[in-house]
PDB file of C-alpha atoms and ligand atoms in Angstrom:
ATOM      1  CA  MET A  30      36.370  35.053  53.583  1.00  0.00           C
ATOM      2  CA  THR A  31      37.781  31.492  52.269  1.00  0.00           C
ATOM      3  CA  ALA A  32      41.264  30.047  52.325  1.00  0.00           C
ATOM      4  CA  ALA A  33      41.443  30.359  48.629  1.00  0.00           C
ATOM      5  CA  ASP A  34      40.232  34.409  48.714  1.00  0.00           C
ATOM      6  CA  LEU A  35      43.354  34.776  50.502  1.00  0.00           C
ATOM      7  CA  ALA A  36      45.729  32.680  48.428  1.00  0.00           C
ATOM      8  CA  ARG A  37      48.133  35.705  47.194  1.00  0.00           C
ATOM      9  CA  PRO A  38      47.835  35.989  43.404  1.00  0.00           C
ATOM     10  CA  GLU A  39      50.614  34.304  41.589  1.00  0.00           C
ATOM     11  CA  GLY A  40      53.658  35.833  39.576  1.00  0.00           C
ATOM     12  CA  GLY A  41      52.293  37.520  36.593  1.00  0.00           C
ATOM     13  CA  GLN A  42      48.166  37.918  37.747  1.00  0.00           C
ATOM     14  CA  PRO A  43      47.310  40.912  37.304  1.00  0.00           C
ATOM     15  CA  LEU A  44      48.339  44.920  38.893  1.00  0.00           C
ATOM     16  CA  LEU A  45      44.877  44.792  40.495  1.00  0.00           C
ATOM     17  CA  ARG A  46      41.971  42.030  41.129  1.00  0.00           C
ATOM     18  CA  ILE A  47      38.771  42.788  42.216  1.00  0.00           C
ATOM     19  CA  CYS A  48      37.419  39.653  43.681  1.00  0.00           C
ATOM     20  CA  ASN A  49      33.659  39.130  44.726  1.00  0.00           C
ATOM     21  CA  VAL A  50      33.467  42.841  45.761  1.00  0.00           C
ATOM     22  CA  THR A  51      29.922  43.718  47.731  1.00  0.00           C
ATOM     23  CA  LYS A  52      29.893  47.469  49.157  1.00  0.00           C
ATOM     24  CA  LYS A  53      26.420  48.801  50.614  1.00  0.00           C
ATOM     25  CA  PHE A  54      25.468  51.273  51.830  1.00  0.00           C
ATOM     26  CA  GLN A  55      22.932  50.891  54.713  1.00  0.00           C
ATOM     27  CA  ASP A  56      20.459  48.100  52.876  1.00  0.00           C
ATOM     28  CA  TYR A  57      21.518  49.436  49.532  1.00  0.00           C
ATOM     29  CA  VAL A  58      23.720  47.096  47.358  1.00  0.00           C
ATOM     30  CA  ALA A  59      25.830  49.431  45.189  1.00  0.00           C
ATOM     31  CA  LEU A  60      28.000  47.020  44.469  1.00  0.00           C
ATOM     32  CA  ASP A  61      27.025  43.846  43.616  1.00  0.00           C
ATOM     33  CA  ASP A  62      29.692  40.565  43.626  1.00  0.00           C
ATOM     34  CA  VAL A  63      31.607  42.138  41.428  1.00  0.00           C
ATOM     35  CA  SER A  64      35.045  41.042  39.744  1.00  0.00           C
ATOM     36  CA  LEU A  65      37.567  42.561  37.728  1.00  0.00           C
ATOM     37  CA  SER A  66      41.313  42.080  37.007  1.00  0.00           C
ATOM     38  CA  VAL A  67      43.581  45.301  35.036  1.00  0.00           C
ATOM     39  CA  SER A  68      46.804  43.961  34.051  1.00  0.00           C
ATOM     40  CA  LYS A  69      50.281  46.315  34.113  1.00  0.00           C
ATOM     41  CA  GLY A  70      50.123  48.559  30.954  1.00  0.00           C
ATOM     42  CA  GLU A  71      46.450  47.521  30.720  1.00  0.00           C
ATOM     43  CA  VAL A  72      44.087  50.690  29.946  1.00  0.00           C
ATOM     44  CA  VAL A  73      40.344  49.622  31.009  1.00  0.00           C
ATOM     45  CA  CYS A  74      37.304  52.067  30.731  1.00  0.00           C
ATOM     46  CA  LEU A  75      34.614  51.662  32.830  1.00  0.00           C
ATOM     47  CA  ILE A  76      31.229  53.257  31.828  1.00  0.00           C
ATOM     48  CA  GLY A  77      27.575  52.984  32.599  1.00  0.00           C
ATOM     49  CA  GLY A  78      24.837  54.861  34.123  1.00  0.00           C
ATOM     50  CA  SER A  79      23.999  57.573  36.902  1.00  0.00           C
ATOM     51  CA  GLY A  80      23.964  55.092  40.116  1.00  0.00           C
ATOM     52  CA  SER A  81      25.502  52.029  38.181  1.00  0.00           C
ATOM     53  CA  GLY A  82      28.359  52.245  41.321  1.00  0.00           C
ATOM     54  CA  LYS A  83      31.279  52.941  38.968  1.00  0.00           C
ATOM     55  CA  THR A  84      32.582  55.942  40.808  1.00  0.00           C
ATOM     56  CA  THR A  85      31.699  53.572  44.213  1.00  0.00           C
ATOM     57  CA  LEU A  86      33.950  50.927  42.751  1.00  0.00           C
ATOM     58  CA  LEU A  87      37.165  53.386  42.333  1.00  0.00           C
ATOM     59  CA  ARG A  88      36.141  54.075  45.686  1.00  0.00           C
ATOM     60  CA  CYS A  89      36.836  50.944  46.963  1.00  0.00           C
ATOM     61  CA  ILE A  90      39.842  50.360  44.980  1.00  0.00           C
ATOM     62  CA  ASN A  91      41.352  53.802  46.567  1.00  0.00           C
ATOM     63  CA  GLN A  92      39.874  52.505  50.222  1.00  0.00           C
ATOM     64  CA  LEU A  93      37.396  55.455  50.521  1.00  0.00           C
ATOM     65  CA  HIS A  94      35.006  53.250  50.978  1.00  0.00           C
ATOM     66  CA  ASP A  95      34.968  49.525  52.646  1.00  0.00           C
ATOM     67  CA  ILE A  96      33.628  46.893  51.212  1.00  0.00           C
ATOM     68  CA  ASN A  97      31.158  44.601  52.882  1.00  0.00           C
ATOM     69  CA  ASP A  98      32.222  41.626  51.173  1.00  0.00           C
ATOM     70  CA  GLY A  99      34.574  39.953  48.591  1.00  0.00           C
ATOM     71  CA  THR A 100      38.436  41.304  48.225  1.00  0.00           C
ATOM     72  CA  ILE A 101      40.927  43.978  46.174  1.00  0.00           C
ATOM     73  CA  TRP A 102      44.558  42.841  45.363  1.00  0.00           C
ATOM     74  CA  LEU A 103      46.639  46.014  44.614  1.00  0.00           C
ATOM     75  CA  GLU A 104      49.788  44.294  43.016  1.00  0.00           C
ATOM     76  CA  ASP A 105      50.647  41.226  45.483  1.00  0.00           C
ATOM     77  CA  GLU A 106      48.800  42.819  49.777  1.00  0.00           C
ATOM     78  CA  LEU A 107      45.100  42.641  50.161  1.00  0.00           C
ATOM     79  CA  VAL A 108      43.599  46.291  49.798  1.00  0.00           C
ATOM     80  CA  GLY A 109      43.084  47.478  53.945  1.00  0.00           C
ATOM     81  CA  TYR A 110      44.455  44.353  55.174  1.00  0.00           C
ATOM     82  CA  ARG A 111      47.631  42.743  56.449  1.00  0.00           C
ATOM     83  CA  GLN A 112      47.650  39.263  55.960  1.00  0.00           C
ATOM     84  CA  ASP A 113      49.388  37.106  58.794  1.00  0.00           C
ATOM     85  CA  GLY A 114      48.838  33.437  57.597  1.00  0.00           C
ATOM     86  CA  LEU A 115      44.804  33.381  56.952  1.00  0.00           C
ATOM     87  CA  LYS A 116      43.833  36.248  59.706  1.00  0.00           C
ATOM     88  CA  LEU A 117      43.540  39.500  58.301  1.00  0.00           C
ATOM     89  CA  TYR A 118      44.409  42.525  60.308  1.00  0.00           C
ATOM     90  CA  PRO A 119      42.670  45.744  58.601  1.00  0.00           C
ATOM     91  CA  LEU A 120      45.304  48.164  58.199  1.00  0.00           C
ATOM     92  CA  THR A 121      46.413  51.390  60.127  1.00  0.00           C
ATOM     93  CA  GLU A 122      46.112  54.241  59.497  1.00  0.00           C
ATOM     94  CA  LYS A 123      49.222  54.761  58.374  1.00  0.00           C
ATOM     95  CA  GLU A 124      49.366  51.607  56.442  1.00  0.00           C
ATOM     96  CA  THR A 125      46.621  52.576  54.857  1.00  0.00           C
ATOM     97  CA  ILE A 126      47.923  56.265  53.266  1.00  0.00           C
ATOM     98  CA  ARG A 127      50.583  54.038  52.396  1.00  0.00           C
ATOM     99  CA  GLN A 128      48.872  51.627  50.118  1.00  0.00           C
ATOM    100  CA  ARG A 129      46.650  54.923  49.018  1.00  0.00           C
ATOM    101  CA  LEU A 130      49.740  55.972  47.731  1.00  0.00           C
ATOM    102  CA  LYS A 131      49.878  53.308  44.850  1.00  0.00           C
ATOM    103  CA  SER A 132      46.274  54.745  43.302  1.00  0.00           C
ATOM    104  CA  GLY A 133      46.201  58.072  42.023  1.00  0.00           C
ATOM    105  CA  MET A 134      43.023  59.040  41.883  1.00  0.00           C
ATOM    106  CA  VAL A 135      41.868  62.332  39.323  1.00  0.00           C
ATOM    107  CA  PHE A 136      37.893  63.701  39.733  1.00  0.00           C
ATOM    108  CA  GLN A 137      35.613  64.650  38.016  1.00  0.00           C
ATOM    109  CA  ARG A 138      36.222  68.096  40.376  1.00  0.00           C
ATOM    110  CA  PHE A 139      39.531  69.014  40.426  1.00  0.00           C
ATOM    111  CA  ASN A 140      39.936  69.360  43.950  1.00  0.00           C
ATOM    112  CA  LEU A 141      43.200  71.908  43.783  1.00  0.00           C
ATOM    113  CA  PHE A 142      44.145  73.523  46.970  1.00  0.00           C
ATOM    114  CA  PRO A 143      43.290  77.039  45.711  1.00  0.00           C
ATOM    115  CA  HIS A 144      45.942  79.135  47.707  1.00  0.00           C
ATOM    116  CA  MET A 145      48.882  77.073  46.178  1.00  0.00           C
ATOM    117  CA  THR A 146      50.765  77.405  42.834  1.00  0.00           C
ATOM    118  CA  ALA A 147      50.102  75.250  39.977  1.00  0.00           C
ATOM    119  CA  LEU A 148      53.242  74.169  40.740  1.00  0.00           C
ATOM    120  CA  GLN A 149      53.022  73.947  45.111  1.00  0.00           C
ATOM    121  CA  ASN A 150      49.829  71.828  43.893  1.00  0.00           C
ATOM    122  CA  ILE A 151      52.077  69.293  42.565  1.00  0.00           C
ATOM    123  CA  THR A 152      54.864  69.023  45.131  1.00  0.00           C
ATOM    124  CA  GLU A 153      52.514  69.468  47.842  1.00  0.00           C
ATOM    125  CA  GLY A 154      52.592  65.434  48.580  1.00  0.00           C
ATOM    126  CA  PRO A 155      56.134  64.017  47.617  1.00  0.00           C
ATOM    127  CA  VAL A 156      57.469  66.682  49.974  1.00  0.00           C
ATOM    128  CA  GLN A 157      54.800  66.508  53.140  1.00  0.00           C
ATOM    129  CA  VAL A 158      53.882  62.362  52.600  1.00  0.00           C
ATOM    130  CA  LEU A 159      57.018  61.103  50.562  1.00  0.00           C
ATOM    131  CA  LYS A 160      59.496  63.268  51.963  1.00  0.00           C
ATOM    132  CA  THR A 161      61.212  64.292  48.682  1.00  0.00           C
ATOM    133  CA  PRO A 162      63.572  67.507  49.303  1.00  0.00           C
ATOM    134  CA  ARG A 163      61.861  70.702  48.040  1.00  0.00           C
ATOM    135  CA  GLN A 164      64.575  70.746  45.073  1.00  0.00           C
ATOM    136  CA  VAL A 165      64.045  67.231  43.791  1.00  0.00           C
ATOM    137  CA  ALA A 166      60.165  67.417  44.165  1.00  0.00           C
ATOM    138  CA  GLU A 167      59.874  70.992  42.348  1.00  0.00           C
ATOM    139  CA  ALA A 168      62.165  69.537  39.190  1.00  0.00           C
ATOM    140  CA  THR A 169      60.271  66.378  39.073  1.00  0.00           C
ATOM    141  CA  ALA A 170      57.073  68.737  38.632  1.00  0.00           C
ATOM    142  CA  MET A 171      58.021  71.379  36.197  1.00  0.00           C
ATOM    143  CA  LYS A 172      58.555  68.054  34.169  1.00  0.00           C
ATOM    144  CA  LEU A 173      54.921  67.104  34.677  1.00  0.00           C
ATOM    145  CA  LEU A 174      54.305  70.328  33.786  1.00  0.00           C
ATOM    146  CA  GLU A 175      55.756  69.869  30.617  1.00  0.00           C
ATOM    147  CA  ARG A 176      54.106  66.719  30.010  1.00  0.00           C
ATOM    148  CA  VAL A 177      50.911  68.178  31.077  1.00  0.00           C
ATOM    149  CA  GLY A 178      51.774  71.064  28.684  1.00  0.00           C
ATOM    150  CA  LEU A 179      51.497  74.087  30.674  1.00  0.00           C
ATOM    151  CA  ALA A 180      55.209  74.503  31.527  1.00  0.00           C
ATOM    152  CA  THR A 181      54.351  78.495  31.865  1.00  0.00           C
ATOM    153  CA  LYS A 182      51.852  78.149  34.188  1.00  0.00           C
ATOM    154  CA  ALA A 183      54.208  76.826  37.107  1.00  0.00           C
ATOM    155  CA  SER A 184      53.265  79.799  39.363  1.00  0.00           C
ATOM    156  CA  SER A 185      49.171  79.962  38.083  1.00  0.00           C
ATOM    157  CA  TYR A 186      47.136  79.971  41.118  1.00  0.00           C
ATOM    158  CA  PRO A 187      44.365  77.088  40.332  1.00  0.00           C
ATOM    159  CA  SER A 188      41.467  80.332  39.825  1.00  0.00           C
ATOM    160  CA  GLN A 189      43.586  81.756  37.196  1.00  0.00           C
ATOM    161  CA  LEU A 190      43.826  78.653  35.000  1.00  0.00           C
ATOM    162  CA  SER A 191      41.086  76.694  32.609  1.00  0.00           C
ATOM    163  CA  GLY A 192      39.274  73.903  33.918  1.00  0.00           C
ATOM    164  CA  GLY A 193      41.319  71.874  31.642  1.00  0.00           C
ATOM    165  CA  GLN A 194      44.236  73.222  32.591  1.00  0.00           C
ATOM    166  CA  GLN A 195      43.335  72.684  36.161  1.00  0.00           C
ATOM    167  CA  GLN A 196      42.348  69.160  35.135  1.00  0.00           C
ATOM    168  CA  ARG A 197      45.707  68.820  33.908  1.00  0.00           C
ATOM    169  CA  VAL A 198      47.572  69.780  37.133  1.00  0.00           C
ATOM    170  CA  ALA A 199      45.491  67.515  38.791  1.00  0.00           C
ATOM    171  CA  ILE A 200      47.161  64.613  36.480  1.00  0.00           C
ATOM    172  CA  ALA A 201      50.084  66.103  37.227  1.00  0.00           C
ATOM    173  CA  ARG A 202      49.439  65.903  40.918  1.00  0.00           C
ATOM    174  CA  ALA A 203      48.677  62.123  41.203  1.00  0.00           C
ATOM    175  CA  LEU A 204      51.577  61.660  38.585  1.00  0.00           C
ATOM    176  CA  ALA A 205      53.910  62.907  41.253  1.00  0.00           C
ATOM    177  CA  MET A 206      52.828  60.593  43.830  1.00  0.00           C
ATOM    178  CA  ASN A 207      54.584  57.797  41.363  1.00  0.00           C
ATOM    179  CA  PRO A 208      50.900  55.793  41.474  1.00  0.00           C
ATOM    180  CA  LYS A 209      51.163  52.116  39.640  1.00  0.00           C
ATOM    181  CA  ILE A 210      47.691  52.425  38.546  1.00  0.00           C
ATOM    182  CA  MET A 211      45.915  56.136  37.623  1.00  0.00           C
ATOM    183  CA  LEU A 212      42.161  55.679  38.616  1.00  0.00           C
ATOM    184  CA  PHE A 213      39.897  58.803  37.084  1.00  0.00           C
ATOM    185  CA  ASP A 214      36.357  59.691  37.536  1.00  0.00           C
ATOM    186  CA  GLU A 215      34.550  61.038  34.763  1.00  0.00           C
ATOM    187  CA  PRO A 216      37.970  63.390  34.343  1.00  0.00           C
ATOM    188  CA  THR A 217      36.317  65.654  31.433  1.00  0.00           C
ATOM    189  CA  SER A 218      32.397  65.646  31.870  1.00  0.00           C
ATOM    190  CA  ALA A 219      33.043  69.217  34.352  1.00  0.00           C
ATOM    191  CA  LEU A 220      34.960  70.977  30.999  1.00  0.00           C
ATOM    192  CA  ASP A 221      33.016  72.764  28.506  1.00  0.00           C
ATOM    193  CA  PRO A 222      33.225  71.103  25.194  1.00  0.00           C
ATOM    194  CA  GLU A 223      35.621  73.350  23.616  1.00  0.00           C
ATOM    195  CA  LEU A 224      38.470  72.198  27.156  1.00  0.00           C
ATOM    196  CA  VAL A 225      37.599  68.114  26.691  1.00  0.00           C
ATOM    197  CA  GLY A 226      39.715  67.344  24.263  1.00  0.00           C
ATOM    198  CA  GLU A 227      43.356  69.029  25.760  1.00  0.00           C
ATOM    199  CA  VAL A 228      42.698  65.830  28.938  1.00  0.00           C
ATOM    200  CA  LEU A 229      41.919  63.884  26.686  1.00  0.00           C
ATOM    201  CA  ALA A 230      45.130  63.956  24.866  1.00  0.00           C
ATOM    202  CA  VAL A 231      47.195  63.741  28.048  1.00  0.00           C
ATOM    203  CA  MET A 232      44.979  60.361  29.291  1.00  0.00           C
ATOM    204  CA  ARG A 233      45.629  59.168  26.485  1.00  0.00           C
ATOM    205  CA  GLU A 234      49.794  59.838  26.621  1.00  0.00           C
ATOM    206  CA  LEU A 235      49.918  58.793  29.559  1.00  0.00           C
ATOM    207  CA  ALA A 236      48.145  55.268  28.556  1.00  0.00           C
ATOM    208  CA  HIS A 237      50.720  54.973  25.250  1.00  0.00           C
ATOM    209  CA  SER A 238      53.523  54.973  28.135  1.00  0.00           C
ATOM    210  CA  GLY A 239      52.422  52.280  29.310  1.00  0.00           C
ATOM    211  CA  MET A 240      50.492  53.274  32.489  1.00  0.00           C
ATOM    212  CA  THR A 241      47.642  50.624  33.956  1.00  0.00           C
ATOM    213  CA  MET A 242      44.406  52.946  34.144  1.00  0.00           C
ATOM    214  CA  VAL A 243      41.000  52.904  34.919  1.00  0.00           C
ATOM    215  CA  VAL A 244      39.026  55.661  33.442  1.00  0.00           C
ATOM    216  CA  VAL A 245      34.919  56.199  34.300  1.00  0.00           C
ATOM    217  CA  THR A 246      33.786  57.487  30.972  1.00  0.00           C
ATOM    218  CA  HIS A 247      31.172  58.898  28.467  1.00  0.00           C
ATOM    219  CA  GLU A 248      33.505  59.409  26.245  1.00  0.00           C
ATOM    220  CA  LEU A 249      32.733  57.043  24.014  1.00  0.00           C
ATOM    221  CA  GLY A 250      35.306  58.183  21.049  1.00  0.00           C
ATOM    222  CA  PHE A 251      37.898  57.688  23.464  1.00  0.00           C
ATOM    223  CA  ALA A 252      37.573  54.748  24.497  1.00  0.00           C
ATOM    224  CA  ARG A 253      37.196  53.287  21.524  1.00  0.00           C
ATOM    225  CA  GLU A 254      40.597  54.212  20.501  1.00  0.00           C
ATOM    226  CA  VAL A 255      42.413  53.985  23.762  1.00  0.00           C
ATOM    227  CA  ALA A 256      40.962  51.040  26.023  1.00  0.00           C
ATOM    228  CA  ASP A 257      42.243  47.907  25.649  1.00  0.00           C
ATOM    229  CA  ARG A 258      38.883  46.699  27.634  1.00  0.00           C
ATOM    230  CA  VAL A 259      35.716  48.178  27.389  1.00  0.00           C
ATOM    231  CA  VAL A 260      33.586  47.519  30.854  1.00  0.00           C
ATOM    232  CA  PHE A 261      30.039  48.373  31.126  1.00  0.00           C
ATOM    233  CA  MET A 262      28.387  47.949  34.848  1.00  0.00           C
ATOM    234  CA  ASP A 263      24.529  48.970  35.565  1.00  0.00           C
ATOM    235  CA  ARG A 264      22.847  48.679  39.062  1.00  0.00           C
ATOM    236  CA  GLY A 265      26.080  47.426  40.568  1.00  0.00           C
ATOM    237  CA  VAL A 266      27.055  44.763  38.174  1.00  0.00           C
ATOM    238  CA  ILE A 267      29.665  44.449  35.730  1.00  0.00           C
ATOM    239  CA  VAL A 268      26.872  43.593  32.592  1.00  0.00           C
ATOM    240  CA  GLU A 269      29.809  43.195  29.879  1.00  0.00           C
ATOM    241  CA  GLU A 270      33.306  43.559  29.303  1.00  0.00           C
ATOM    242  CA  GLY A 271      35.347  42.641  26.404  1.00  0.00           C
ATOM    243  CA  PRO A 272      37.440  44.972  24.065  1.00  0.00           C
ATOM    244  CA  ALA A 273      36.440  48.006  22.938  1.00  0.00           C
ATOM    245  CA  SER A 274      35.709  47.284  19.101  1.00  0.00           C
ATOM    246  CA  GLU A 275      32.577  44.930  20.677  1.00  0.00           C
ATOM    247  CA  VAL A 276      31.255  46.412  23.454  1.00  0.00           C
ATOM    248  CA  LEU A 277      31.555  49.254  21.827  1.00  0.00           C
ATOM    249  CA  VAL A 278      30.674  48.979  18.200  1.00  0.00           C
ATOM    250  CA  SER A 279      28.713  45.257  18.713  1.00  0.00           C
ATOM    251  CA  PRO A 280      27.591  44.878  21.830  1.00  0.00           C
ATOM    252  CA  ARG A 281      25.721  41.537  22.849  1.00  0.00           C
ATOM    253  CA  GLU A 282      23.516  42.997  26.269  1.00  0.00           C
ATOM    254  CA  ALA A 283      20.671  44.420  25.231  1.00  0.00           C
ATOM    255  CA  ARG A 284      21.202  46.967  28.099  1.00  0.00           C
ATOM    256  CA  THR A 285      25.272  47.533  27.059  1.00  0.00           C
ATOM    257  CA  GLN A 286      23.194  48.608  23.746  1.00  0.00           C
ATOM    258  CA  ALA A 287      20.279  51.150  25.451  1.00  0.00           C
ATOM    259  CA  PHE A 288      23.311  52.659  26.871  1.00  0.00           C
ATOM    260  CA  ILE A 289      25.560  53.354  24.087  1.00  0.00           C
ATOM    261  CA  SER A 290      22.868  54.100  21.874  1.00  0.00           C
ATOM    262  CA  ALA A 291      21.250  56.920  24.194  1.00  0.00           C
ATOM    263  CA  VAL A 292      25.147  58.197  24.982  1.00  0.00           C
ATOM    264  CA  ILE A 293      25.536  58.616  21.463  1.00  0.00           C
ATOM    265  CA  GLY A 294      22.049  59.940  21.132  1.00  0.00           C
TER     266      GLY A 294
HETATM  267  N1  ATP B 326      27.751  57.132  50.210  1.00  0.00           N
HETATM  268  C1  ATP B 326      26.667  56.946  49.595  1.00  0.00           C
HETATM  269  N2  ATP B 326      25.511  56.967  50.686  1.00  0.00           N
HETATM  270  C2  ATP B 326      24.690  56.170  50.490  1.00  0.00           C
HETATM  271  N3  ATP B 326      24.416  56.402  49.032  1.00  0.00           N
HETATM  272  C3  ATP B 326      25.809  55.756  47.792  1.00  0.00           C
HETATM  273  C4  ATP B 326      26.495  56.493  48.722  1.00  0.00           C
HETATM  274  N4  ATP B 326      27.748  56.992  47.437  1.00  0.00           N
HETATM  275  C5  ATP B 326      26.684  56.415  46.278  1.00  0.00           C
HETATM  276  N5  ATP B 326      25.516  55.816  46.787  1.00  0.00           N
HETATM  277  C6  ATP B 326      24.480  55.251  46.064  1.00  0.00           C
HETATM  278  O1  ATP B 326      25.270  53.848  45.829  1.00  0.00           O
HETATM  279  C7  ATP B 326      25.005  54.429  43.901  1.00  0.00           C
HETATM  280  C8  ATP B 326      26.095  53.974  42.872  1.00  0.00           C
HETATM  281  O2  ATP B 326      26.388  55.178  43.137  1.00  0.00           O
HETATM  282  P1  ATP B 326      28.297  55.531  42.743  1.00  0.00           P
HETATM  283  O3  ATP B 326      28.145  57.219  43.030  1.00  0.00           O
HETATM  284  O4  ATP B 326      28.920  54.958  42.753  1.00  0.00           O
HETATM  285  O5  ATP B 326      27.156  55.686  40.699  1.00  0.00           O
HETATM  286  P2  ATP B 326      27.920  56.067  39.184  1.00  0.00           P
HETATM  287  O6  ATP B 326      27.980  55.514  38.802  1.00  0.00           O
HETATM  288  O7  ATP B 326      28.984  56.737  39.470  1.00  0.00           O
HETATM  289  O8  ATP B 326      27.080  57.480  38.951  1.00  0.00           O
HETATM  290  P3  ATP B 326      27.272  58.681  38.080  1.00  0.00           P
HETATM  291  O9  ATP B 326      27.338  58.653  36.838  1.00  0.00           O
HETATM  292  O10 ATP B 326      26.238  60.001  38.278  1.00  0.00           O
HETATM  293  O11 ATP B 326      28.409  59.295  38.684  1.00  0.00           O
HETATM  294  C9  ATP B 326      23.923  55.083  44.165  1.00  0.00           C
HETATM  295  O12 ATP B 326      22.642  55.076  44.135  1.00  0.00           O
HETATM  296  C10 ATP B 326      24.389  56.001  45.041  1.00  0.00           C
HETATM  297  O13 ATP B 326      22.724  56.490  45.013  1.00  0.00           O
HETATM  298 MG1   MG B 327      30.218  58.389  39.625  1.00  0.00          MG
END
């Protein structure tokens, strides 16, 4: 890493800046010199075939993976490290937890706590981690449940909710931590087709409310409508990126064209 790599982003810089990131699993290069910036309020959809590195990229942003090379900045902080002049110190576990709170992650499988109601799933993080008074956390959780259309399901357990409802609770749970950016990893791909729309509707509202979002998705219609930018990945590299109207409608690269044709069928 050079001094230039460690130059703090200036004001007005992107909220998220991924710079020349390489991630290997043993000898396998899952991300190869990937750079991507996301501005505040921007919605970026990440598309690409299986194994292209989409999940790995989200996990690196959220520090669920260490990176082998490059830097990631979230706001004006270097992800995973504390910087002192030109020296870098890995974050302590406590610092990592604090930094991870800046990004909310929603997974393909909803990962709700099965023994907790929808409301408890949403209040658990604020109460335990942020030390929000329970009453305040519950009031916020009720507002979030309303926002995702589930005000009547506050006391339901995950097993009593449909997949689409569970995913909407998972989104509300992530929002309850007040993240700066939301990362979605194929949030609708485990759902029955008739339940996809209700989750996309919640994500659309979130996008319109100004939330900064990186969304891994195969829902190209959603990407076309909501994304400010679409990024196509293949074999660990970003092949092409640009406005949805360009990348999805008239892609420059043959690999992007082939992928889009295969998804559209
Ligand atoms: N923990 C791991 N250990 C070893 N290899 C891994 C690990 N996680 C991912 N990989 C490999 O890295 C590559 C990228 O995986 P990744 O999960 O990021 O792909 P993806 O684009 O999300 O694919 P999909 O659309 O199937 O979810 C794959 O070849 C995968 O096998
Ligand atoms: Mg994946």
